[in-house]
Coordinates of C-alpha atoms and ligand atoms in Angstrom, one line a residue:
M283 CA 0.0 0.0 0.0
E284 CA 1.2 3.5 -0.9
Y285 CA 0.6 6.8 0.8
I286 CA -0.3 9.9 -1.1
S287 CA -0.3 13.6 -0.1
T288 CA -3.5 15.5 0.6
R289 CA -2.1 18.5 -1.3
N290 CA -0.6 16.6 -4.3
K291 CA -1.9 13.2 -5.1
S292 CA 0.9 12.5 -7.5
I293 CA 3.3 12.2 -4.6
S294 CA 3.1 8.5 -3.7
V295 CA 5.4 6.9 -1.1
S296 CA 5.8 3.8 1.0
S297 CA 4.5 3.6 4.5
A298 CA 8.1 3.6 5.8
Y299 CA 8.8 6.8 4.0
A300 CA 5.6 8.4 5.2
I301 CA 6.4 7.5 8.8
S302 CA 10.0 8.6 8.6
K303 CA 9.2 12.0 7.0
G304 CA 6.0 12.7 9.1
I305 CA 4.7 15.3 6.6
S306 CA 4.9 15.7 2.8
S307 CA 7.5 18.2 1.5
E308 CA 4.9 20.5 0.1
G309 CA 3.0 20.6 3.4
G310 CA 0.3 18.0 2.7
L311 CA -0.5 15.0 5.0
F312 CA 0.1 11.4 3.9
V313 CA -3.1 9.3 3.6
P314 CA -3.5 5.7 2.4
N315 CA -4.1 5.6 -1.4
S316 CA -7.2 3.4 -0.7
F317 CA -8.8 2.1 2.5
P318 CA -8.1 -1.6 3.1
K319 CA -11.4 -3.4 3.8
I320 CA -12.3 -5.5 6.8
T321 CA -15.2 -7.9 6.4
N322 CA -17.7 -9.1 9.0
D323 CA -16.1 -12.5 8.9
E324 CA -12.7 -11.0 9.7
L325 CA -14.2 -8.9 12.6
T326 CA -15.8 -12.1 14.0
E327 CA -12.4 -13.9 13.8
L328 CA -10.6 -11.0 15.4
S329 CA -13.1 -10.9 18.3
L330 CA -11.6 -14.2 19.4
K331 CA -8.1 -12.6 19.5
D332 CA -6.4 -10.5 22.1
Y333 CA -5.3 -6.9 21.4
E334 CA -1.9 -7.8 19.9
G335 CA -3.7 -10.3 17.6
R336 CA -6.1 -7.6 16.5
A337 CA -3.3 -5.1 16.0
K338 CA -1.3 -7.5 13.9
A339 CA -4.2 -7.9 11.5
I340 CA -4.9 -4.2 11.1
F341 CA -1.3 -3.1 10.8
A342 CA -0.6 -5.8 8.2
K343 CA -3.2 -4.2 6.0
F344 CA -1.7 -0.7 6.2
L345 CA 2.1 -1.3 6.6
T346 CA 2.6 -3.6 3.6
D347 CA 6.3 -2.8 3.3
F348 CA 7.0 -4.4 6.7
T349 CA 7.4 -8.1 7.1
N350 CA 5.2 -10.1 9.5
E351 CA 8.2 -10.7 11.7
E352 CA 8.9 -7.0 11.9
L353 CA 5.3 -6.1 12.8
E354 CA 5.1 -8.9 15.3
K355 CA 8.2 -7.7 17.1
I356 CA 7.1 -4.0 17.1
I357 CA 3.5 -4.9 18.3
S358 CA 4.7 -7.1 21.1
E359 CA 7.1 -4.4 22.3
A360 CA 4.5 -1.7 22.1
Y361 CA 1.4 -3.6 23.5
G362 CA 2.8 -6.7 25.2
N363 CA 5.3 -7.0 28.0
N364 CA 2.9 -5.3 30.5
V365 CA 3.6 -1.9 29.0
F366 CA -0.2 -1.4 29.6
E367 CA -1.9 -2.4 32.8
N368 CA -2.7 -6.2 32.8
N369 CA -1.6 -6.3 29.1
I370 CA -5.0 -5.0 28.2
P371 CA -4.3 -1.7 26.3
A372 CA -7.8 -0.7 25.6
P373 CA -10.4 -2.2 27.9
L374 CA -14.1 -1.6 27.1
V375 CA -16.2 -1.0 30.2
K376 CA -19.9 -1.3 30.3
L377 CA -21.4 1.7 32.0
D378 CA -25.1 1.1 31.3
E379 CA -27.3 -0.8 28.9
G380 CA -26.0 0.1 25.4
K381 CA -23.3 2.5 26.8
Y382 CA -19.7 1.6 26.9
I383 CA -16.5 3.5 27.8
L384 CA -13.3 2.7 25.9
E385 CA -10.6 3.4 28.5
L386 CA -7.4 4.5 26.6
W387 CA -5.4 5.5 29.6
H388 CA -3.8 2.3 31.0
G389 CA -0.4 3.1 29.5
P390 CA 2.8 4.5 31.0
T391 CA 1.6 8.1 31.1
C392 CA -2.1 7.6 31.9
A393 CA -3.3 9.4 28.7
F394 CA -4.5 8.0 25.4
K395 CA -1.4 9.4 23.6
D396 CA 0.4 6.3 24.8
M397 CA -1.6 4.1 22.4
A398 CA 0.2 5.7 19.5
L399 CA 3.4 6.8 21.2
Q400 CA 4.3 3.3 22.4
F401 CA 4.1 2.2 18.7
L402 CA 5.7 5.1 16.8
P403 CA 9.2 5.0 18.5
K404 CA 9.5 1.3 17.6
V405 CA 8.4 1.7 14.0
L406 CA 10.2 5.0 13.3
P407 CA 13.9 3.8 13.4
L408 CA 13.0 0.8 11.3
S409 CA 11.2 3.0 8.8
V410 CA 14.2 5.3 8.6
R411 CA 16.5 2.3 7.8
K412 CA 14.0 0.9 5.2
T413 CA 14.2 4.2 3.3
G414 CA 18.0 3.7 3.0
E415 CA 18.9 6.3 5.5
N416 CA 21.5 5.5 8.2
K417 CA 21.4 8.7 10.2
K418 CA 20.3 8.9 13.8
T419 CA 16.8 10.4 14.3
V420 CA 16.4 13.4 16.5
I421 CA 12.8 14.0 17.7
L422 CA 11.8 17.6 18.6
V423 CA 8.6 18.0 20.5
A424 CA 6.7 21.2 21.5
T425 CA 4.1 20.1 24.0
S426 CA 1.2 21.6 25.9
G427 CA 1.2 18.6 28.2
D428 CA 0.3 15.0 27.4
T429 CA 2.2 14.5 24.1
G430 CA 5.6 15.5 25.7
K431 CA 5.5 12.9 28.4
A432 CA 4.1 10.1 26.2
A433 CA 6.8 10.8 23.6
L434 CA 9.5 10.8 26.2
E435 CA 8.3 7.6 27.7
G436 CA 8.1 6.0 24.2
F437 CA 11.5 7.1 22.9
S438 CA 13.4 6.7 26.2
N439 CA 16.5 4.5 25.5
V440 CA 15.3 3.6 22.0
P441 CA 18.5 2.9 20.0
D442 CA 19.5 5.4 17.2
T443 CA 17.1 8.1 18.5
E444 CA 17.3 11.2 20.7
I445 CA 14.4 13.2 21.9
I446 CA 14.2 16.9 23.1
V447 CA 11.0 18.1 24.6
F448 CA 10.1 21.8 25.0
Y449 CA 7.1 22.8 27.2
P450 CA 5.8 26.3 28.0
S451 CA 6.9 27.2 31.6
D452 CA 3.5 28.3 32.6
G453 CA 1.3 26.2 30.3
V454 CA 1.2 22.7 31.7
S455 CA -0.4 21.2 34.8
P456 CA 1.8 20.5 37.9
M457 CA 1.4 16.8 37.4
Q458 CA 2.3 17.0 33.7
K459 CA 5.4 19.0 34.5
L460 CA 6.5 16.5 37.1
Q461 CA 5.9 13.7 34.7
M462 CA 8.3 15.3 32.2
V463 CA 11.1 16.6 34.4
T464 CA 11.5 13.2 36.2
Q465 CA 11.8 11.3 32.9
T466 CA 14.7 8.8 32.8
G467 CA 16.7 7.7 29.8
E468 CA 20.1 8.3 28.3
N469 CA 18.7 9.9 25.1
V470 CA 16.1 12.4 26.6
K471 CA 16.3 16.1 27.3
V472 CA 13.5 18.4 28.6
Y473 CA 13.4 22.2 28.7
A474 CA 10.9 24.7 30.0
V475 CA 10.4 27.7 27.6
K476 CA 9.4 31.1 28.8
G477 CA 6.0 32.1 27.4
N478 CA 2.9 30.3 26.2
F479 CA 2.5 27.2 24.1
D480 CA 2.3 29.2 20.8
D481 CA 5.7 30.8 21.5
T482 CA 7.2 27.4 22.1
Q483 CA 5.6 25.8 19.1
T484 CA 6.6 28.6 16.7
A485 CA 10.2 28.5 17.9
V486 CA 10.4 24.7 17.6
K487 CA 8.9 24.8 14.1
K488 CA 11.6 27.3 13.0
V489 CA 14.4 25.0 14.2
F490 CA 12.9 22.2 12.2
T491 CA 13.4 24.1 9.0
D492 CA 16.6 26.0 9.8
S493 CA 19.0 24.9 7.0
D494 CA 22.1 25.8 9.1
I495 CA 21.0 23.6 11.9
I496 CA 19.9 20.8 9.6
N497 CA 23.3 20.9 7.8
T498 CA 25.3 20.8 11.1
L499 CA 23.1 17.9 12.2
S500 CA 23.7 16.1 9.0
E501 CA 27.5 16.4 9.4
K502 CA 27.1 14.6 12.8
G503 CA 25.1 11.8 11.1
K504 CA 21.7 13.0 12.5
M505 CA 18.4 14.2 11.1
F506 CA 15.1 15.6 12.5
S507 CA 11.9 13.8 12.6
S508 CA 8.6 14.6 14.3
A509 CA 6.3 12.7 16.7
N510 CA 3.3 14.9 16.3
S511 CA -0.2 13.7 15.5
I512 CA 0.0 14.4 11.8
N513 CA 2.4 11.5 11.4
I514 CA 0.5 8.6 9.9
G515 CA 2.5 6.4 12.3
R516 CA 0.5 7.9 15.1
L517 CA -2.9 7.7 13.3
L518 CA -2.8 4.0 12.4
P519 CA -2.4 2.7 16.0
Q520 CA -5.5 4.6 16.8
V521 CA -7.5 2.9 14.0
V522 CA -6.6 -0.4 15.8
Y523 CA -8.3 0.4 19.1
Y524 CA -11.6 1.3 17.2
V525 CA -11.6 -2.0 15.4
S526 CA -10.7 -3.7 18.7
A527 CA -13.5 -2.0 20.6
Y528 CA -16.1 -3.2 18.0
C529 CA -14.6 -6.7 18.4
S530 CA -14.9 -6.5 22.2
L531 CA -18.6 -5.8 21.8
I532 CA -19.0 -9.0 19.8
E533 CA -16.7 -10.9 22.2
N534 CA -18.9 -9.8 25.1
T535 CA -22.1 -10.6 23.2
E536 CA -23.3 -7.0 23.6
I537 CA -24.0 -6.9 19.8
K538 CA -24.3 -9.2 16.8
I539 CA -21.9 -8.8 14.0
G540 CA -23.0 -6.0 11.7
D541 CA -24.9 -4.1 14.3
P542 CA -24.4 -0.4 14.1
V543 CA -22.5 1.4 16.9
N544 CA -22.0 5.1 17.5
V545 CA -18.7 6.6 18.8
V546 CA -18.2 9.7 20.9
V547 CA -14.7 11.3 20.9
P548 CA -13.4 14.3 23.0
T549 CA -11.6 16.1 20.2
G550 CA -8.7 18.6 19.8
N551 CA -6.5 18.1 16.8
F552 CA -9.1 15.8 15.2
G553 CA -6.6 12.8 15.2
N554 CA -8.5 10.5 17.5
I555 CA -11.9 10.9 15.8
L556 CA -10.4 10.7 12.4
A557 CA -9.1 7.3 13.3
A558 CA -12.7 6.3 14.0
Y559 CA -13.7 7.6 10.6
Y560 CA -10.9 5.5 9.0
A561 CA -12.2 2.4 10.8
K562 CA -15.6 3.2 9.4
K563 CA -14.2 3.6 5.9
M564 CA -12.6 0.1 6.3
G565 CA -16.0 -1.4 6.9
V566 CA -16.4 -1.4 10.7
P567 CA -20.2 -0.8 11.2
F568 CA -19.9 2.5 12.9
S569 CA -22.9 4.8 12.5
K570 CA -22.6 8.3 13.9
L571 CA -19.2 9.7 14.9
I572 CA -19.9 12.3 17.6
C573 CA -17.3 15.1 17.8
A574 CA -17.1 16.7 21.3
S575 CA -15.3 20.0 21.9
N576 CA -14.8 22.3 24.9
S577 CA -15.3 26.1 24.8
N578 CA -12.8 26.2 21.9
N579 CA -15.7 25.1 19.8
V580 CA -14.3 25.8 16.3
L581 CA -15.1 22.3 15.2
T582 CA -18.7 22.4 16.5
D583 CA -19.3 25.6 14.5
F584 CA -17.7 24.0 11.4
F585 CA -19.9 20.9 11.5
N586 CA -23.0 23.0 12.1
T587 CA -22.4 25.9 9.7
G588 CA -19.9 24.7 7.1
V589 CA -17.5 27.5 8.0
Y590 CA -14.2 26.8 9.7
N591 CA -13.0 30.1 11.4
K592 CA -10.0 30.2 13.7
N593 CA -10.3 33.9 14.2
R594 CA -11.9 33.8 17.6
E595 CA -11.0 34.0 21.3
F596 CA -8.8 31.3 22.7
Y597 CA -10.0 29.8 26.1
A598 CA -7.8 28.0 28.6
T599 CA -10.2 25.3 29.8
C600 CA -10.2 22.5 32.4
S601 CA -9.7 20.1 29.5
P602 CA -6.4 21.6 28.3
S603 CA -5.5 18.9 25.8
M604 CA -8.4 20.0 23.7
D605 CA -7.6 23.7 23.7
I606 CA -6.9 24.0 20.0
L607 CA -8.1 26.3 17.3
V608 CA -6.4 24.7 14.3
S609 CA -7.3 21.0 14.1
S610 CA -4.6 19.8 11.7
N611 CA -6.0 16.3 11.0
L612 CA -9.3 17.8 9.7
E613 CA -7.4 18.2 6.4
R614 CA -7.5 14.4 6.0
L615 CA -11.3 14.4 6.3
L616 CA -11.6 17.2 3.8
F617 CA -9.5 15.2 1.3
E618 CA -12.1 12.3 1.5
V619 CA -15.1 14.6 1.5
F620 CA -13.8 16.4 -1.6
G621 CA -13.6 13.1 -3.4
R622 CA -9.8 13.2 -3.0
D623 CA -9.6 16.4 -5.0
D624 CA -6.1 17.7 -3.9
E625 CA -6.5 21.0 -5.6
C626 CA -9.6 21.7 -3.5
V627 CA -7.7 20.8 -0.3
R628 CA -4.9 23.2 -1.3
E629 CA -7.3 26.0 -1.8
K630 CA -8.9 25.6 1.6
M631 CA -5.6 25.3 3.4
H632 CA -4.4 28.3 1.6
S633 CA -7.4 30.2 2.7
L634 CA -6.9 29.1 6.3
V635 CA -3.3 30.4 6.4
N636 CA -4.2 33.7 4.6
S637 CA -7.5 34.6 6.2
G638 CA -7.9 32.2 9.1
N639 CA -11.1 30.6 7.6
Y640 CA -12.6 28.6 4.8
S641 CA -16.1 27.3 4.0
L642 CA -17.6 24.2 2.4
T643 CA -20.7 23.9 0.2
K644 CA -24.1 22.5 1.3
E645 CA -23.5 19.3 -0.6
Q646 CA -20.0 18.8 1.0
M647 CA -21.5 19.4 4.4
S648 CA -24.3 17.0 3.8
T649 CA -21.7 14.3 3.1
I650 CA -20.0 15.1 6.3
N651 CA -23.2 15.2 8.3
D652 CA -24.1 11.7 7.2
S653 CA -21.3 10.5 9.4
F654 CA -20.7 13.2 12.0
F655 CA -22.6 15.0 14.8
A656 CA -20.8 17.8 16.7
G657 CA -21.4 19.6 20.0
W658 CA -19.5 21.3 22.8
C659 CA -19.4 21.6 26.6
S660 CA -18.5 24.5 28.9
D661 CA -16.2 24.1 32.0
E662 CA -19.3 24.4 34.2
D663 CA -21.1 21.6 32.4
T664 CA -17.9 19.5 32.5
A665 CA -17.8 19.7 36.3
K666 CA -21.5 18.9 36.5
T667 CA -21.1 15.9 34.2
I668 CA -18.3 14.5 36.3
K669 CA -20.6 14.7 39.4
D670 CA -23.6 13.3 37.6
I671 CA -21.7 10.3 36.2
F672 CA -20.1 9.6 39.6
D673 CA -23.5 9.8 41.4
S674 CA -25.2 7.6 38.9
Y675 CA -22.5 4.9 38.3
S676 CA -19.8 5.4 41.0
Y677 CA -17.4 5.8 38.1
A678 CA -14.9 8.7 38.0
I679 CA -14.1 10.3 34.6
D680 CA -11.5 13.0 33.8
T681 CA -12.4 16.4 32.4
H682 CA -11.8 15.5 28.7
T683 CA -14.0 12.4 29.0
A684 CA -16.7 14.5 30.7
V685 CA -16.8 16.7 27.6
A686 CA -17.6 13.7 25.5
M687 CA -20.3 12.4 28.0
K688 CA -22.1 15.8 28.0
V689 CA -22.1 16.1 24.2
Y690 CA -23.4 12.5 24.0
K691 CA -26.2 13.3 26.4
D692 CA -27.1 16.3 24.3
Y693 CA -27.0 14.1 21.2
I694 CA -29.5 11.6 22.6
E695 CA -31.9 14.4 23.7
K696 CA -31.7 16.0 20.3
E697 CA -31.7 13.0 17.9
K698 CA -33.5 10.4 20.0
D699 CA -31.0 7.8 18.8
D700 CA -30.7 4.7 21.0
T701 CA -27.9 3.1 18.9
K702 CA -25.4 1.4 21.2
T703 CA -22.5 3.8 21.8
I704 CA -18.8 3.8 22.7
V705 CA -17.6 6.9 24.5
V706 CA -13.9 7.3 24.3
S707 CA -12.1 8.0 27.6
T708 CA -8.8 9.8 26.9
A709 CA -7.2 10.4 30.3
S710 CA -7.1 8.9 33.8
P711 CA -8.9 11.1 36.4
Y712 CA -5.6 10.9 38.4
K713 CA -3.9 13.2 35.9
F714 CA -6.3 16.0 36.9
P715 CA -7.0 15.3 40.6
K716 CA -7.9 18.9 41.7
P717 CA -10.6 19.7 39.1
I718 CA -12.2 16.2 39.7
L719 CA -12.3 16.6 43.5
S720 CA -13.7 20.1 43.0
A721 CA -16.4 18.8 40.6
L722 CA -17.3 16.1 43.1
G723 CA -17.9 18.7 45.8
E724 CA -14.9 17.6 47.9
N725 CA -12.2 19.7 49.6
V726 CA -9.3 20.4 47.3
P727 CA -6.0 20.1 49.0
E728 CA -3.1 22.3 47.9
N729 CA -0.6 19.5 47.4
E730 CA -1.1 17.3 44.3
F731 CA -0.2 14.1 46.0
V732 CA -2.5 14.7 48.9
A733 CA -5.2 15.4 46.3
I734 CA -4.5 12.1 44.6
N735 CA -4.9 10.2 47.8
E736 CA -8.1 12.0 48.5
L737 CA -9.4 11.2 45.1
S738 CA -8.5 7.5 45.7
K739 CA -10.5 7.5 48.9
V740 CA -13.5 9.2 47.4
T741 CA -13.7 7.1 44.3
K742 CA -12.5 3.8 45.9
T743 CA -10.0 3.3 43.1
A744 CA -6.3 2.7 43.3
V745 CA -3.8 5.4 42.3
P746 CA -1.9 4.3 39.2
S747 CA 1.7 3.6 40.2
Q748 CA 2.9 5.7 37.3
I749 CA 1.4 8.7 39.1
S750 CA 2.1 7.9 42.8
S751 CA 5.7 7.0 42.1
L752 CA 6.4 10.6 40.8
E753 CA 6.4 12.0 44.3
H754 CA 9.8 10.5 45.1
K755 CA 11.4 10.6 41.7
E756 CA 14.5 12.7 41.1
E757 CA 14.0 16.0 39.1
R758 CA 16.4 15.7 36.3
F759 CA 15.6 18.8 34.2
N760 CA 15.2 22.3 35.6
C761 CA 16.5 24.6 32.7
V762 CA 14.2 27.4 31.7
I763 CA 15.2 29.0 28.4
A764 CA 13.9 31.8 26.1
P765 CA 12.2 30.8 22.8
K766 CA 15.0 32.4 20.8
D767 CA 17.6 30.1 22.4
I768 CA 15.9 26.8 21.3
G769 CA 18.2 26.6 18.2
D770 CA 21.4 27.0 20.2
I771 CA 20.2 24.5 22.8
V772 CA 19.4 21.9 20.1
L773 CA 22.9 22.3 18.6
K774 CA 24.6 22.2 22.0
T775 CA 22.6 19.2 23.2
L776 CA 23.4 17.2 20.0
Ligands
PLP125 C1 -4.6 14.9 23.0 C2 -5.8 14.7 23.8 C3 -7.1 14.8 23.3 C4 -7.4 15.3 21.9 O1 -7.1 14.3 20.9 P1 -7.0 14.7 19.4 O2 -6.5 13.5 18.7 O3 -6.0 15.9 19.4 O4 -8.3 15.1 18.9 C5 -8.2 14.5 24.2 N1 -8.0 14.2 25.5 C6 -6.8 14.0 26.0 C7 -6.6 13.6 27.4 C8 -5.6 14.2 25.2 O5 -4.4 14.1 25.7

């Protein structure tokens, strides 16, 4: 299977090339040149297998330039070996009749980013070698929180790679910061950057394309690559857990093969929900894909009006991993909706850069609305939903998952649709103990670790050891730098 660029279909590359480059040279995103199909018989067969078995079948369809042995090794390193709690990377929990929660936070960093960032660091060095390149890979990450830690954990001590993470000094939660600055590994570096996330991201992007730095790096036998969510190597592992979730419903005899199922996804960069759409394209019987946003509701407006407009106020919400105004992966949906017309994608992306907006026709929107429903949820309703769900089911959810739950409730009220539904849960409540305690009407202690123990008592659940162990870990990184110094730091570090 080849991968083509959303902005120039005539660019066609292998999966190894697409993964090692991350983005196409003209700025387009790599997408599969056609969607491999999965039949009902295959889904039935996969429902008898464990997660690794399901992953093997799906990856084999997409990564055709890798051998079975290579895939098996990568998959067992990423999803076996107790990397995820009890070796069950994506458990499906039944909340109520016809309502299921897909818990994607049982990995090393307690957020769903682990699902992809355990896989990518294993497939990336091999992809680089397959393309005939023998340089070492240097990963630069600008993070607003969850991605940085998940990437550090994934790349830690992976041979032939180095990783440098930059986070805004005032822009991450105390727990997220602690997770990053205590990271172990010979090949990892972490820096705080003065300013907000935008300052950090802009400065890192500049380093990526700085030809002096690239040349110096090349002389040392190294090259840049990226672990951000536009890399197809991060998207495909997400397709796997959607197929797996449907298989789990069959396995648990909650549905018969072929029954329609809705999916609700708390959305920021549109990566996670796009993976659900890809699974649907493959033939998984998903019906509505419900896109849930927080107050940064640029996607809700887009789905409901056909106008994408990023010229609007930015809100720092209690679901920070969804505080995004440009959802990069939406480009891949547009490519499909436009009937794979690359010129049309180019035109819209051009308009987004130049005027901050673009619009679609009624016909294009009606194609989109066949598959999608969109809604949003305020911070106030997020807190209310956490309390409601806990009172009804004694089940604690984090702020991001609560956004999905609220939008799902609104969807049912509006559409009266009782199709069985999977709600995607993207982070452990222990990553955000204070807002959860506050939502539950409990006292909120000042100290994070006191808060965590309090949350454990209130919810009668165990604190994940990945979180509790942070309290006594050594802080390895305490450098705070200015955005303009990122280039020098990169050169010095390498
Ligand atoms: C990254 C993230 C999201 C948003 O996922 P996208 O793929 O960017 O839409 C939602 N919840 C949590 C906890 C996240 O870390």
